[in-house]
Tab-separated table of C-alpha atoms in Angstrom:
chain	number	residue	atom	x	y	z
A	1	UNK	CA	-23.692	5.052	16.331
A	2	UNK	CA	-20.124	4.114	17.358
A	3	UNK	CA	-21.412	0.427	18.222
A	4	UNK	CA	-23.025	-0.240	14.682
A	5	UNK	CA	-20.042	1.299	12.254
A	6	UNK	CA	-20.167	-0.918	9.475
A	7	UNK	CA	-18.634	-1.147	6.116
A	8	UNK	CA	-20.583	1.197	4.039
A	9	UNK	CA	-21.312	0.032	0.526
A	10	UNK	CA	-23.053	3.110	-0.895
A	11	UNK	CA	-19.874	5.305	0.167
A	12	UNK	CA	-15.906	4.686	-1.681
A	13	UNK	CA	-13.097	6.954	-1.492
A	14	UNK	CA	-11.552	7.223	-4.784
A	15	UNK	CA	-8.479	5.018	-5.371
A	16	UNK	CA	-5.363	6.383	-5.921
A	17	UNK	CA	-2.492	5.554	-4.144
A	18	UNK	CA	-0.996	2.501	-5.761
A	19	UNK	CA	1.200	1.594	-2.528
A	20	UNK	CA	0.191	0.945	0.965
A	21	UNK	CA	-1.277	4.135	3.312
A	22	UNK	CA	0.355	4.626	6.541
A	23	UNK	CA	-1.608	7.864	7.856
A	24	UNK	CA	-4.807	9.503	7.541
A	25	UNK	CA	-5.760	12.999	8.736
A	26	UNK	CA	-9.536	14.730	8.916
A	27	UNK	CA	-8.836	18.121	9.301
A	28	UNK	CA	-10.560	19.960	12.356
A	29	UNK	CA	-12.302	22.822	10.941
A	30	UNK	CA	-14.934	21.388	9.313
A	31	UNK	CA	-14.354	17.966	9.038
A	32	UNK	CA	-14.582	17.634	5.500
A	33	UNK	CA	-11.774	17.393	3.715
A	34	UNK	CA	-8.999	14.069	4.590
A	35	UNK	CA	-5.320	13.880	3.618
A	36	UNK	CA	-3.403	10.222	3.246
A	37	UNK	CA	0.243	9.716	3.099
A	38	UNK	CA	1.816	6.799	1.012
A	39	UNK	CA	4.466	4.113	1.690
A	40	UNK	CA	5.565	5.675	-2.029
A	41	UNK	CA	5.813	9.261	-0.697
A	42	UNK	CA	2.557	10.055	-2.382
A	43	UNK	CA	0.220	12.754	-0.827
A	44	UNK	CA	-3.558	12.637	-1.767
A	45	UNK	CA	-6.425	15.318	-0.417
A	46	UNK	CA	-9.957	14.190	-0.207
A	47	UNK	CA	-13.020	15.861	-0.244
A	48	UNK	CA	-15.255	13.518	2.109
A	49	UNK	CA	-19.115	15.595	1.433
A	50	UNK	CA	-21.292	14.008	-0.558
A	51	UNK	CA	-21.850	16.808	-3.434
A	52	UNK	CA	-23.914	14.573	-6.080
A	53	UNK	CA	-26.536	13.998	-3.362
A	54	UNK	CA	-26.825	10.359	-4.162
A	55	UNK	CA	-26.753	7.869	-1.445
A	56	UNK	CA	-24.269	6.122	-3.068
A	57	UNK	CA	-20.971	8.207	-3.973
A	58	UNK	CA	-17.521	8.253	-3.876
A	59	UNK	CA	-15.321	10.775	-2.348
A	60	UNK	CA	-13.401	12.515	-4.601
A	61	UNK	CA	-9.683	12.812	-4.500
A	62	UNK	CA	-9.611	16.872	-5.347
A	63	UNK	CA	-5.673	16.864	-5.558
A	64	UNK	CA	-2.651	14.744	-5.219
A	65	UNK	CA	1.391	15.245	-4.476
A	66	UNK	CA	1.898	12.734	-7.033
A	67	UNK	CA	4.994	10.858	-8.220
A	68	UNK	CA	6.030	13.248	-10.754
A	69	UNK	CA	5.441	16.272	-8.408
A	70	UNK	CA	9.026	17.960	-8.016
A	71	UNK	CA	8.619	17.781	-4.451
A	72	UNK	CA	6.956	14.893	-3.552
A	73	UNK	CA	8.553	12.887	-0.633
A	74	UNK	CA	11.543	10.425	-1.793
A	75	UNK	CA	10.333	7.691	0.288
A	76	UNK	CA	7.544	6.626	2.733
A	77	UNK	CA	5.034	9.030	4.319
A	78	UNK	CA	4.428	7.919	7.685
A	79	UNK	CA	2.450	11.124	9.110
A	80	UNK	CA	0.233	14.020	7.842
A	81	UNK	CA	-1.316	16.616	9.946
A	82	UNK	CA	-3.407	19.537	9.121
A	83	UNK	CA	-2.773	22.841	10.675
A	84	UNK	CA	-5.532	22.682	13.043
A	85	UNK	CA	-6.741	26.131	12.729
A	86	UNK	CA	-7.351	26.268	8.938
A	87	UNK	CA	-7.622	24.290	5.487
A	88	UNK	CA	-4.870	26.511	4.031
A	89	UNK	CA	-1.737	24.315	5.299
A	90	UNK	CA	-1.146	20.640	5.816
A	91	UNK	CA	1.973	18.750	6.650
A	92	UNK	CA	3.563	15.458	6.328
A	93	UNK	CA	6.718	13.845	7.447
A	94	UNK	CA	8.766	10.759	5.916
A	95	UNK	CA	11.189	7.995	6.105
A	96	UNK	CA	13.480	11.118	3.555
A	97	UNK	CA	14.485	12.520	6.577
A	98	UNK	CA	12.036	15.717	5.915
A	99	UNK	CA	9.247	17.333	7.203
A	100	UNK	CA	7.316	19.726	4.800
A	101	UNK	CA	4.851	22.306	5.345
A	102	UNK	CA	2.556	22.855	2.399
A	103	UNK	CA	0.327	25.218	1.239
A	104	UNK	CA	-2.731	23.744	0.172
A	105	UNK	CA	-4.178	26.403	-2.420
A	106	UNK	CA	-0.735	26.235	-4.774
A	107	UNK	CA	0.372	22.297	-2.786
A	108	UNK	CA	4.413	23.747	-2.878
A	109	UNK	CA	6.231	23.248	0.530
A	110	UNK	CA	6.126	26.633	2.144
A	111	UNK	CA	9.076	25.543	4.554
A	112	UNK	CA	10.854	21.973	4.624
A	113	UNK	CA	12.946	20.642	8.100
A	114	UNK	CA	15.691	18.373	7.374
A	115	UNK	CA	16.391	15.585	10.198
A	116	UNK	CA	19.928	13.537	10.578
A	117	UNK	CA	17.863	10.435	10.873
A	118	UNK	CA	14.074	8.883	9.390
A	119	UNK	CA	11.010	10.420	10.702
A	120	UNK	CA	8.842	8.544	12.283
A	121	UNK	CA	6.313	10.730	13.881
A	122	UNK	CA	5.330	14.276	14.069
A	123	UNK	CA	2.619	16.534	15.668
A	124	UNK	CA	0.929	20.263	16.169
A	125	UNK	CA	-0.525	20.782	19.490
A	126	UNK	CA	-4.571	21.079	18.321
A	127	UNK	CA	-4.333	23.792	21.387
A	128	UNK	CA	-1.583	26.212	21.324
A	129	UNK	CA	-1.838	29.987	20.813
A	130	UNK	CA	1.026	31.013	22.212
A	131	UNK	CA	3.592	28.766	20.444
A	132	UNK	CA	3.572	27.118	16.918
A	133	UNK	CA	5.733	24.175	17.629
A	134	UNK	CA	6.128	20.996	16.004
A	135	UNK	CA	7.026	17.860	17.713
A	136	UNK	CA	9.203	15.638	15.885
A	137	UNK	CA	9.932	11.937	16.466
A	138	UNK	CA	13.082	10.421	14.291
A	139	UNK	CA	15.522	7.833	14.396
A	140	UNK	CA	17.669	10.111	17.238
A	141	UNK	CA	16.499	9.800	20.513
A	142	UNK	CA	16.367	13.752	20.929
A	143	UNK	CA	13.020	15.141	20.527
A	144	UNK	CA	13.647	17.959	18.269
A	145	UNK	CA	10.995	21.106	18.402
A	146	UNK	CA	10.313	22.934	15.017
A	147	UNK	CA	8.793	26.434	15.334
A	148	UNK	CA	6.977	27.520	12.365
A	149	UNK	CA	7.257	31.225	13.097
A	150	UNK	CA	10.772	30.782	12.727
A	151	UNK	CA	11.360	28.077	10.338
A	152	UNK	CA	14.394	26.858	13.051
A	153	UNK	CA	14.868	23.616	14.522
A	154	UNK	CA	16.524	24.766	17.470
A	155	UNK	CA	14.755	23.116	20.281
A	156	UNK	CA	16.078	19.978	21.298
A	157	UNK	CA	14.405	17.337	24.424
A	158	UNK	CA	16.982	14.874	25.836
A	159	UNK	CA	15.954	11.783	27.931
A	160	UNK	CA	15.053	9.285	25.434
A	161	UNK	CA	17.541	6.315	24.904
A	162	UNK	CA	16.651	5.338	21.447
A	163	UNK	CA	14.206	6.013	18.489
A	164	UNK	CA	11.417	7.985	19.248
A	165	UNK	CA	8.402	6.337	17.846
A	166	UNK	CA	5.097	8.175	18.724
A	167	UNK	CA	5.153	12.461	19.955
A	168	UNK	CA	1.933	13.970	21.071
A	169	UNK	CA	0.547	16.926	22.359
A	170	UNK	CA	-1.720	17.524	25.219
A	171	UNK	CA	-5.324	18.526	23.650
A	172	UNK	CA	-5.473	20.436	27.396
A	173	UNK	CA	-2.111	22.069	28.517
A	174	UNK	CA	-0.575	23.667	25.410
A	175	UNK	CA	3.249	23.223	26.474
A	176	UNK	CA	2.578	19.235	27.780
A	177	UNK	CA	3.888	16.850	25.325
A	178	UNK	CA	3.965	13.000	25.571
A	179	UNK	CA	6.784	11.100	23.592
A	180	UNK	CA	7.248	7.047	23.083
A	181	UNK	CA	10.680	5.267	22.357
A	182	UNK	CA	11.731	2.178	21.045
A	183	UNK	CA	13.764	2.556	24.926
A	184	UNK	CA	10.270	1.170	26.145
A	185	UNK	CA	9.476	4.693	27.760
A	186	UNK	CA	7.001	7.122	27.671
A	187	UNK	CA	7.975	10.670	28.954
A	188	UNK	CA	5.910	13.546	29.585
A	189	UNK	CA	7.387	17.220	29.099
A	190	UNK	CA	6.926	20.572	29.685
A	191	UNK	CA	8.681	22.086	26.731
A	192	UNK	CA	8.966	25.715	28.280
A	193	UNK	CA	11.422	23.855	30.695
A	194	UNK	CA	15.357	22.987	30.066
A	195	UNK	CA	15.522	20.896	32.652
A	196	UNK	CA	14.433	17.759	31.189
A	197	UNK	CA	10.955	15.556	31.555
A	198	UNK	CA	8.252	16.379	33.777
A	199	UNK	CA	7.650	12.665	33.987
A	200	UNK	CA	8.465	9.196	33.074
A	201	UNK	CA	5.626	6.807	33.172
A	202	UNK	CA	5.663	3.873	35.092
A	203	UNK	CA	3.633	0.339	34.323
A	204	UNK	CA	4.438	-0.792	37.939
A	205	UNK	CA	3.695	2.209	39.651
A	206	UNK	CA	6.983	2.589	41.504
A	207	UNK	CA	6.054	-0.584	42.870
A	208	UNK	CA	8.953	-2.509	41.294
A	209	UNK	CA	11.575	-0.178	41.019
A	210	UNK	CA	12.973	-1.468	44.009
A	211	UNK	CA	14.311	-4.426	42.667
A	212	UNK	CA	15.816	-3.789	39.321
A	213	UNK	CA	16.589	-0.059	38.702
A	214	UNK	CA	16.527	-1.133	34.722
A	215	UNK	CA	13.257	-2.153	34.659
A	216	UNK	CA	12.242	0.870	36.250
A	217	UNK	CA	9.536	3.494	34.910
A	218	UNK	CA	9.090	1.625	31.902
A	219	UNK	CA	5.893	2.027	30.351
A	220	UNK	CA	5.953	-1.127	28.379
A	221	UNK	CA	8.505	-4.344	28.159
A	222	UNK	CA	8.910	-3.669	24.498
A	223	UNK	CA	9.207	-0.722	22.058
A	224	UNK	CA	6.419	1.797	22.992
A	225	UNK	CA	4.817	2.717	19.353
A	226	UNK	CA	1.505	3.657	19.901
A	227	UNK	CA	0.638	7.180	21.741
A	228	UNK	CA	-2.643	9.074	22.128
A	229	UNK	CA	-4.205	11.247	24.397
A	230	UNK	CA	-8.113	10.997	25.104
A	231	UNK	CA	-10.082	14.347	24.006
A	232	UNK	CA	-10.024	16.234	27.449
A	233	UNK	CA	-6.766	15.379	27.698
A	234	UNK	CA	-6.917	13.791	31.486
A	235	UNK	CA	-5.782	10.068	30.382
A	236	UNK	CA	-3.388	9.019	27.321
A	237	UNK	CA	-3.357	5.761	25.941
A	238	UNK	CA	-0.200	3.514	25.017
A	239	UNK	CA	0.451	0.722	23.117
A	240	UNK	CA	3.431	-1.481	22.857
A	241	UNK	CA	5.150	-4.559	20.746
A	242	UNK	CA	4.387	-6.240	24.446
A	243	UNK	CA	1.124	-6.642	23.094
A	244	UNK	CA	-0.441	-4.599	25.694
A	245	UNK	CA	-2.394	-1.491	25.666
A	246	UNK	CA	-2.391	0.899	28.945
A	247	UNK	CA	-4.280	3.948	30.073
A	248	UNK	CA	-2.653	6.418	31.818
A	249	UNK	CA	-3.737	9.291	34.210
A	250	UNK	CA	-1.856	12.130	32.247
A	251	UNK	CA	-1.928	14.554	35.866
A	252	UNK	CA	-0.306	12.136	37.706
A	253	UNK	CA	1.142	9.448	35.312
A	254	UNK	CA	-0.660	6.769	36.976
A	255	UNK	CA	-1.072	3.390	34.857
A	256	UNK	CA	-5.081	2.976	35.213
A	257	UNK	CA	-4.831	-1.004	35.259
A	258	UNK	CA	-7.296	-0.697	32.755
A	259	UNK	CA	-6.881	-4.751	30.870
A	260	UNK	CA	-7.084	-4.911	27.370
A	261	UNK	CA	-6.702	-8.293	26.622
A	262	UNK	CA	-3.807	-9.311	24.044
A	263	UNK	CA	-3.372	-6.318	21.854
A	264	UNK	CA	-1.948	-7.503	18.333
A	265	UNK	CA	1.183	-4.953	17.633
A	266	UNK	CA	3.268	-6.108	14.184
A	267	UNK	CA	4.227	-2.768	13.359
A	268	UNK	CA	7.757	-2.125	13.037
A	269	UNK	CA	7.212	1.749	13.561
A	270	UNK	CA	4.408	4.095	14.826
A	271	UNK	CA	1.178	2.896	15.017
A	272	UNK	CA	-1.294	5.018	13.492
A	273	UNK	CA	-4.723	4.166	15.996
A	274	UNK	CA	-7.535	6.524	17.156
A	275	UNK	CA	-9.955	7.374	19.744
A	276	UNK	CA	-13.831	8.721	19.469
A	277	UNK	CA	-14.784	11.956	19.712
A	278	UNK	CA	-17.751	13.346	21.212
A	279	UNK	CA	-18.869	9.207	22.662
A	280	UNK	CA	-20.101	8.291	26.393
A	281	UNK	CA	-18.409	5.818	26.693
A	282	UNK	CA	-14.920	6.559	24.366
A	283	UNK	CA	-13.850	3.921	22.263
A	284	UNK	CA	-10.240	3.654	20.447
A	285	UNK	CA	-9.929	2.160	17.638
A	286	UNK	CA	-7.127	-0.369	17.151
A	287	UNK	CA	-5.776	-1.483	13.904
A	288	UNK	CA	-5.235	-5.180	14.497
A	289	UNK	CA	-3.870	-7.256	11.597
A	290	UNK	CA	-6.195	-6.690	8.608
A	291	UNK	CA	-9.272	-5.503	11.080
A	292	UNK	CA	-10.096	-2.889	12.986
A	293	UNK	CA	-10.189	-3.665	16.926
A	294	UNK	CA	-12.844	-1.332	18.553
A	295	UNK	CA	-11.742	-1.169	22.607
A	296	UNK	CA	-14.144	1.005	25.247
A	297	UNK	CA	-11.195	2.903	26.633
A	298	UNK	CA	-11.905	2.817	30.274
A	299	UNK	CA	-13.272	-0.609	30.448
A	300	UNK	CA	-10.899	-2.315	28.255
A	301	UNK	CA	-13.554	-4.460	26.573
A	302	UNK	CA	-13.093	-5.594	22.792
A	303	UNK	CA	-16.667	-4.287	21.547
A	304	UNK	CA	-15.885	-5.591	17.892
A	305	UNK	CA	-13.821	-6.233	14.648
A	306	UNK	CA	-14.276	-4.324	12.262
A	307	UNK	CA	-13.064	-6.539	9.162
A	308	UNK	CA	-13.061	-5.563	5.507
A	309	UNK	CA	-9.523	-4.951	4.474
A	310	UNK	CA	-7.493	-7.860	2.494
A	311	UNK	CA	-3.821	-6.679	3.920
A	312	UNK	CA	-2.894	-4.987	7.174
A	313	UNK	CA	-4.265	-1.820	8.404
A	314	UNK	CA	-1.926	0.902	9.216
A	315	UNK	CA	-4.256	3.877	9.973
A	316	UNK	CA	-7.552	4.940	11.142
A	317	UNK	CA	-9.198	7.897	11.925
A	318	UNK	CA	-12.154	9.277	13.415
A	319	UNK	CA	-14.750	11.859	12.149
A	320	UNK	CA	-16.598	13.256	14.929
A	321	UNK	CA	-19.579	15.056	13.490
A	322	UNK	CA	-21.204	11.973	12.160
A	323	UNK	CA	-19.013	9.438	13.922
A	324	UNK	CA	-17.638	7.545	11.111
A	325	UNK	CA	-14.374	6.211	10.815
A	326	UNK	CA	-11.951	5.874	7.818
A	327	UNK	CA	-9.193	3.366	7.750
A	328	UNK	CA	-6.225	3.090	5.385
A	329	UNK	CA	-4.246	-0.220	4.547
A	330	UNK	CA	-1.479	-1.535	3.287
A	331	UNK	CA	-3.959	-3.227	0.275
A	332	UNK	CA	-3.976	0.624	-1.159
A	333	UNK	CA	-7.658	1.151	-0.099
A	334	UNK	CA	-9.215	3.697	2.329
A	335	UNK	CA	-12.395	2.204	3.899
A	336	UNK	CA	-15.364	4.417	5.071
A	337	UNK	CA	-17.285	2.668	8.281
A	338	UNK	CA	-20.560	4.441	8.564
A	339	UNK	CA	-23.025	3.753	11.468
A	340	UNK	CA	-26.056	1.625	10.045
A	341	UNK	CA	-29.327	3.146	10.886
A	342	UNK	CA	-32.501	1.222	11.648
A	343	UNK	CA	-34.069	-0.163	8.374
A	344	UNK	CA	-37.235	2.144	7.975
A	345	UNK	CA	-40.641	1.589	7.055
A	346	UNK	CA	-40.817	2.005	3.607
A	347	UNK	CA	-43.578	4.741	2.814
A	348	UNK	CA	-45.824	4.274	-1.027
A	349	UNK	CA	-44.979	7.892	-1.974
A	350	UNK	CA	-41.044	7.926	-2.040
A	351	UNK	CA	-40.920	4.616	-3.038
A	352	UNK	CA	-42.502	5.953	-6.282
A	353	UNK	CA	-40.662	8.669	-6.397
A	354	UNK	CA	-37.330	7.568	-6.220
A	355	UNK	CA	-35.232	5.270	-8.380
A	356	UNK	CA	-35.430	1.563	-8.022
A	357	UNK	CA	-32.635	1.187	-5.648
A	358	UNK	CA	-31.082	0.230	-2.438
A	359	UNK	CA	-30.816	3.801	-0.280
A	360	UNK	CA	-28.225	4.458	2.279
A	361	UNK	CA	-30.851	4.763	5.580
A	362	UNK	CA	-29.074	7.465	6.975
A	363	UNK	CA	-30.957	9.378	3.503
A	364	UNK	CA	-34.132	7.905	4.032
A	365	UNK	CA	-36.422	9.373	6.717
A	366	UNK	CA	-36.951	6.773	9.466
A	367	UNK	CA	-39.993	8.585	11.300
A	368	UNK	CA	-43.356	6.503	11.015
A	369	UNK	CA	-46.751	6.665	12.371
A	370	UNK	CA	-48.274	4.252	14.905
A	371	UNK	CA	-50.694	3.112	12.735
A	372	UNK	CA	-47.883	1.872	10.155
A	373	UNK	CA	-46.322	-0.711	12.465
A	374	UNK	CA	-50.587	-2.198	12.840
């Protein structure tokens, strides 16, 4: 299905962000419902089921944080994140120096974290039951902690030299947490310890280190802005303004070696990119200039391009149950890439049946007798 996503013309999602979208979030429940942050600090929720029953439809935009709502974010949204264990909270971080927690039901900020410097990044561990932390990547290069039981900020990680672009948690080891900086590092932690990073990751493999103790254990030559774990949570995939992309052994923090190719990176800040869910083999998916680069993770070849945006793309994400992506651009749109099913024999009786029009396959029943295909 993965291998023949295309641009779906019976499906939209309903414009309405009238600036660019940096992030895109399909909550984990039920995978139906899809927030999208704003380059103007607008919020929008999406309801992604098809309720007409149509083949063609558009997904309906059920609320907004609009720019009129008394708190909407002052400035850019760059990242919003569903709780992971239910619909009933969301959250979202800016370039205002906050990150809020909202209620969905009444959308009002149930809690707000204020930050010395822009937010570039932030994430809940999709894991943890013992801790309700939120990473939080700003301008500092301290990794500050949130804890929504609390509502403090109190928990600070120090190793980073500058900005830290990218935070992630482990999807296997609840306390793990994986961090990128404009310092060209990516550092592992263990957030129960004081003591500082489990791990810096090295692209040489303490091969190099020898010879220039600055270049050591640095994951990329460049800013590192790009950061995600695969779904087990046994490799974690980088990606740099070196152009490169590298897989990493999260156990031991081996770099795989795994070659890419040239990996397009213009993004200034954190770069928004997914991997499949649920796929043997995993692909991530890459936004490249105005398309969508589609990568098989552990082989490093380009499978395709997905192209249909007219400016760049900033965010994609995937939706596992029917492996279909949705990408969001700076040209204001949200795309939906569905997998294209197999043309099917068209049958006399629901041809007649049905209005004069081109159906979506995936609606039409693609089972047909031998004697059909005579």
């Amino acid at each position: 299905r993965v291998l023949s996503l295309e641009l779906n013309k019976d499906r939209d999602v309903e414009r309405i962000h009238g600036s660019g979208i940096n992030t895109l979030d399909i909550e984990p429940v039920e995978g139906r419902y899809m927030l999208s942050g704003g380059s103007d600090g607008v919020i929008v929720l999406y309801d992604l089921e098809n309720l007409s029953r149509k083949p063609s439809y558009t997904c309906k935009a059920l609320c907004s944080v609009g720019r009129s709502h008394p708190d909407v974010h002052r400035f850019s949204v760059e990242t919003v994140q569903w709780y992971p264990h239910d619909t009933g909270m969301f959250t979202s971080s800016s370039f205002d120096k906050a990150l809020k927690i909202w209620d969905t039901n009444t959308l009002q900020p149930a809690d707000v974290f204020h930050f010395e410097g822009t937010v570039y990044s932030h994430h809940m561990s999709p894991v943890a039951t013992k801790h309700c932390l939120i990473a939080v990547g700003t301008k500092s290069p301290k990794v500050q902690l949130c804890d929504l039981k609390s509502g403090s900020c109190s928990h600070i990680l120090q190793g980073h030299r500058q900005e830290v672009l990218a935070v992630s948690w482990s999807p296997r080891h609840e306390y793990v947490l994986a961090t990128a900086s404009a310092d060209s590092r990516v550092k592992l932690w263990d957030v129960r310890r004081a003591s500082g990073c489990l791990t810096t990751l090295d692209q040489h493999n303490g091969e190099k280190s020898k010879a220039s103790s600055e270049a050591a254990n640095t994951a990329h030559n460049g800013r590192v802005n790009g950061l995600r774990y695969t779904n087990d949570g046994l490799h974690l995939l980088t990606i740099g303004t070196d152009d490169r992309m590298r897989l990493w052994n999260s156990s031991t923090g081996e770099n795989t070696l795994v070659n890419y190719g040239k990996v397009c990176n213009e993004s200034r800040k954190g770069l928004k990119f997914t991997i499949s869910c649920g796929c043997n083999p995993e692909f991530a998916f890459v936004p490249y200039g105005s398309a969508i680069a589609v990568y098989t993770v552990f082989t490093g070849e380009l499978i395709t391009m997905l192209r249909g945006h007219y400016s760049t793309v900033n965010c994609c994400v995937f939706q596992p149950n029917f492996q279909e992506l949705y990408s969001g651009s700076k040209d204001c749109n949200i795309l939906a890439w569905i997998p294209a099913l197999r043309e099917p024999v068209p049958d006399d009786i629901s041809e007649k049946s049905l209005p004069q029009q081109h159906l979506n396959p995936a609606y039409e029943d693609a089972w047909s007798s031998s004697d059909d295909e005579g």
